[in-house]
Amino acid sequence: MFEKLADIIVNYVEVNKEDIKPESRFMEDLGFTSFDFMSMLGEIEDELDVEIVQEEAADIRTVQEAVDYLEKISA
């Protein structure tokens, strides 16, 4: 799931895939804006065929938190 998410992240911000770490924070470390983040969530929903709850997504700060959440809802 981490690799798949990293592939999607590089479409939204100018960061090298190898620089994306589990502890990377979307806003502070990767340079996401709120709009980038919400757009990425929409792509993830389409790619993984999952439904992301906006209130729960608001609590996601790091790449690992996103991976954990996606693994939970896609199980």
Short mmCIF file of N, CA and C in Angstrom, two decimals:
data_model
loop_
_atom_site.label_atom_id
_atom_site.label_comp_id
_atom_site.label_asym_id
_atom_site.label_seq_id
_atom_site.Cartn_x
_atom_site.Cartn_y
_atom_site.Cartn_z
N MET A 1 0.83 -1.20 0.00
CA MET A 1 0.00 0.00 0.00
C MET A 1 0.87 1.26 0.00
N PHE A 2 2.01 1.22 0.71
CA PHE A 2 2.90 2.38 0.76
C PHE A 2 3.38 2.77 -0.63
N GLU A 3 3.81 1.78 -1.41
CA GLU A 3 4.32 2.05 -2.76
C GLU A 3 3.24 2.65 -3.65
N LYS A 4 2.04 2.10 -3.56
CA LYS A 4 0.93 2.60 -4.37
C LYS A 4 0.61 4.06 -3.99
N LEU A 5 0.62 4.33 -2.70
CA LEU A 5 0.35 5.69 -2.24
C LEU A 5 1.46 6.65 -2.68
N ALA A 6 2.69 6.20 -2.60
CA ALA A 6 3.82 7.04 -3.03
C ALA A 6 3.71 7.38 -4.52
N ASP A 7 3.26 6.41 -5.31
CA ASP A 7 3.07 6.65 -6.75
C ASP A 7 2.03 7.74 -6.99
N ILE A 8 0.99 7.76 -6.16
CA ILE A 8 -0.05 8.77 -6.30
C ILE A 8 0.44 10.13 -5.79
N ILE A 9 1.17 10.14 -4.68
CA ILE A 9 1.66 11.40 -4.09
C ILE A 9 2.49 12.20 -5.09
N VAL A 10 3.36 11.54 -5.84
CA VAL A 10 4.24 12.28 -6.76
C VAL A 10 3.48 12.96 -7.89
N ASN A 11 2.22 12.59 -8.09
CA ASN A 11 1.39 13.27 -9.08
C ASN A 11 0.88 14.62 -8.59
N TYR A 12 0.96 14.85 -7.28
CA TYR A 12 0.36 16.05 -6.69
C TYR A 12 1.36 17.08 -6.19
N VAL A 13 2.52 16.64 -5.80
CA VAL A 13 3.54 17.57 -5.30
C VAL A 13 4.89 17.24 -5.93
N GLU A 14 5.75 18.23 -5.98
CA GLU A 14 7.07 18.02 -6.57
C GLU A 14 8.00 17.46 -5.52
N VAL A 15 8.01 16.13 -5.45
CA VAL A 15 8.88 15.43 -4.50
C VAL A 15 9.30 14.13 -5.17
N ASN A 16 10.52 13.71 -4.91
CA ASN A 16 11.00 12.45 -5.46
C ASN A 16 10.40 11.30 -4.66
N LYS A 17 10.02 10.25 -5.37
CA LYS A 17 9.39 9.12 -4.70
C LYS A 17 10.26 8.57 -3.58
N GLU A 18 11.58 8.53 -3.81
CA GLU A 18 12.47 7.97 -2.79
C GLU A 18 12.58 8.85 -1.55
N ASP A 19 12.11 10.10 -1.65
CA ASP A 19 12.12 11.00 -0.49
C ASP A 19 10.87 10.87 0.37
N ILE A 20 9.90 10.09 -0.08
CA ILE A 20 8.66 9.90 0.68
C ILE A 20 8.90 8.79 1.70
N LYS A 21 8.73 9.13 2.95
CA LYS A 21 8.95 8.19 4.05
C LYS A 21 7.63 7.98 4.80
N PRO A 22 7.51 6.88 5.53
CA PRO A 22 6.27 6.67 6.31
C PRO A 22 5.96 7.82 7.25
N GLU A 23 6.99 8.43 7.81
CA GLU A 23 6.77 9.53 8.77
C GLU A 23 6.60 10.89 8.10
N SER A 24 6.70 10.95 6.77
CA SER A 24 6.53 12.23 6.06
C SER A 24 5.14 12.78 6.30
N ARG A 25 5.09 14.07 6.67
CA ARG A 25 3.80 14.74 6.88
C ARG A 25 3.38 15.37 5.57
N PHE A 26 2.11 15.22 5.22
CA PHE A 26 1.64 15.71 3.93
C PHE A 26 1.86 17.20 3.76
N MET A 27 1.43 18.00 4.71
CA MET A 27 1.51 19.45 4.58
C MET A 27 2.94 19.96 4.83
N GLU A 28 3.49 19.63 5.97
CA GLU A 28 4.77 20.20 6.38
C GLU A 28 5.95 19.68 5.59
N ASP A 29 6.00 18.38 5.33
CA ASP A 29 7.18 17.78 4.69
C ASP A 29 7.05 17.65 3.18
N LEU A 30 5.86 17.34 2.70
CA LEU A 30 5.69 17.08 1.27
C LEU A 30 5.13 18.28 0.51
N GLY A 31 4.66 19.30 1.23
CA GLY A 31 4.22 20.52 0.58
C GLY A 31 2.81 20.50 0.02
N PHE A 32 1.98 19.61 0.54
CA PHE A 32 0.59 19.56 0.10
C PHE A 32 -0.18 20.79 0.56
N THR A 33 -1.10 21.26 -0.26
CA THR A 33 -2.10 22.22 0.18
C THR A 33 -3.35 21.40 0.52
N SER A 34 -4.30 22.02 1.15
CA SER A 34 -5.55 21.31 1.46
C SER A 34 -6.21 20.83 0.17
N PHE A 35 -6.15 21.65 -0.87
CA PHE A 35 -6.76 21.27 -2.15
C PHE A 35 -6.04 20.06 -2.75
N ASP A 36 -4.70 20.07 -2.70
CA ASP A 36 -3.94 18.92 -3.21
C ASP A 36 -4.35 17.65 -2.48
N PHE A 37 -4.45 17.76 -1.16
CA PHE A 37 -4.76 16.59 -0.34
C PHE A 37 -6.14 16.04 -0.68
N MET A 38 -7.12 16.92 -0.79
CA MET A 38 -8.48 16.46 -1.11
C MET A 38 -8.55 15.88 -2.52
N SER A 39 -7.83 16.47 -3.45
CA SER A 39 -7.79 15.94 -4.81
C SER A 39 -7.16 14.55 -4.82
N MET A 40 -6.09 14.39 -4.06
CA MET A 40 -5.43 13.08 -3.97
C MET A 40 -6.37 12.04 -3.38
N LEU A 41 -7.13 12.43 -2.35
CA LEU A 41 -8.07 11.48 -1.75
C LEU A 41 -9.08 11.01 -2.78
N GLY A 42 -9.53 11.92 -3.63
CA GLY A 42 -10.47 11.54 -4.68
C GLY A 42 -9.87 10.52 -5.63
N GLU A 43 -8.61 10.72 -6.00
CA GLU A 43 -7.94 9.75 -6.87
C GLU A 43 -7.78 8.40 -6.17
N ILE A 44 -7.44 8.43 -4.89
CA ILE A 44 -7.28 7.18 -4.13
C ILE A 44 -8.60 6.42 -4.10
N GLU A 45 -9.70 7.15 -3.90
CA GLU A 45 -11.01 6.49 -3.89
C GLU A 45 -11.26 5.78 -5.22
N ASP A 46 -10.92 6.45 -6.32
CA ASP A 46 -11.12 5.85 -7.64
C ASP A 46 -10.19 4.67 -7.87
N GLU A 47 -8.91 4.85 -7.54
CA GLU A 47 -7.90 3.82 -7.79
C GLU A 47 -8.14 2.55 -6.96
N LEU A 48 -8.49 2.75 -5.70
CA LEU A 48 -8.61 1.61 -4.78
C LEU A 48 -10.05 1.16 -4.57
N ASP A 49 -10.99 1.89 -5.19
CA ASP A 49 -12.41 1.58 -5.04
C ASP A 49 -12.82 1.52 -3.57
N VAL A 50 -12.50 2.59 -2.86
CA VAL A 50 -12.85 2.72 -1.44
C VAL A 50 -13.60 4.03 -1.23
N GLU A 51 -14.26 4.14 -0.10
CA GLU A 51 -14.96 5.36 0.28
C GLU A 51 -14.24 5.95 1.49
N ILE A 52 -13.68 7.14 1.32
CA ILE A 52 -12.94 7.81 2.40
C ILE A 52 -13.88 8.76 3.11
N VAL A 53 -13.99 8.61 4.42
CA VAL A 53 -14.83 9.48 5.23
C VAL A 53 -14.07 10.77 5.49
N GLN A 54 -14.64 11.91 5.06
CA GLN A 54 -13.93 13.19 5.14
C GLN A 54 -13.49 13.53 6.57
N GLU A 55 -14.36 13.24 7.54
CA GLU A 55 -14.02 13.55 8.93
C GLU A 55 -12.81 12.74 9.39
N GLU A 56 -12.72 11.49 8.95
CA GLU A 56 -11.58 10.66 9.32
C GLU A 56 -10.33 11.10 8.56
N ALA A 57 -10.50 11.49 7.31
CA ALA A 57 -9.36 11.94 6.51
C ALA A 57 -8.73 13.18 7.10
N ALA A 58 -9.52 14.00 7.77
CA ALA A 58 -9.00 15.23 8.38
C ALA A 58 -7.97 14.93 9.47
N ASP A 59 -8.00 13.73 10.03
CA ASP A 59 -7.05 13.35 11.09
C ASP A 59 -5.75 12.77 10.54
N ILE A 60 -5.69 12.55 9.24
CA ILE A 60 -4.49 11.95 8.63
C ILE A 60 -3.44 13.02 8.42
N ARG A 61 -2.30 12.83 9.04
CA ARG A 61 -1.21 13.80 8.94
C ARG A 61 0.01 13.24 8.20
N THR A 62 0.30 11.95 8.37
CA THR A 62 1.50 11.36 7.78
C THR A 62 1.15 10.31 6.74
N VAL A 63 2.14 9.97 5.95
CA VAL A 63 1.95 8.93 4.93
C VAL A 63 1.58 7.61 5.60
N GLN A 64 2.23 7.27 6.72
CA GLN A 64 1.92 6.02 7.39
C GLN A 64 0.49 6.00 7.93
N GLU A 65 0.02 7.13 8.44
CA GLU A 65 -1.38 7.19 8.90
C GLU A 65 -2.33 6.95 7.73
N ALA A 66 -1.98 7.47 6.56
CA ALA A 66 -2.81 7.25 5.37
C ALA A 66 -2.79 5.78 4.97
N VAL A 67 -1.61 5.17 5.00
CA VAL A 67 -1.48 3.74 4.67
C VAL A 67 -2.31 2.91 5.63
N ASP A 68 -2.18 3.18 6.92
CA ASP A 68 -2.94 2.43 7.93
C ASP A 68 -4.44 2.58 7.69
N TYR A 69 -4.88 3.79 7.43
CA TYR A 69 -6.31 4.04 7.19
C TYR A 69 -6.78 3.30 5.95
N LEU A 70 -6.03 3.38 4.88
CA LEU A 70 -6.44 2.73 3.63
C LEU A 70 -6.46 1.21 3.78
N GLU A 71 -5.52 0.67 4.51
CA GLU A 71 -5.52 -0.78 4.74
C GLU A 71 -6.73 -1.18 5.57
N LYS A 72 -7.13 -0.33 6.50
CA LYS A 72 -8.28 -0.63 7.35
C LYS A 72 -9.57 -0.62 6.52
N ILE A 73 -9.75 0.39 5.67
CA ILE A 73 -11.02 0.49 4.94
C ILE A 73 -11.08 -0.40 3.71
N SER A 74 -9.93 -0.88 3.24
CA SER A 74 -9.95 -1.74 2.06
C SER A 74 -9.90 -3.21 2.41
N ALA A 75 -9.87 -3.51 3.71
CA ALA A 75 -9.79 -4.91 4.15
C ALA A 75 -11.12 -5.62 3.96
#
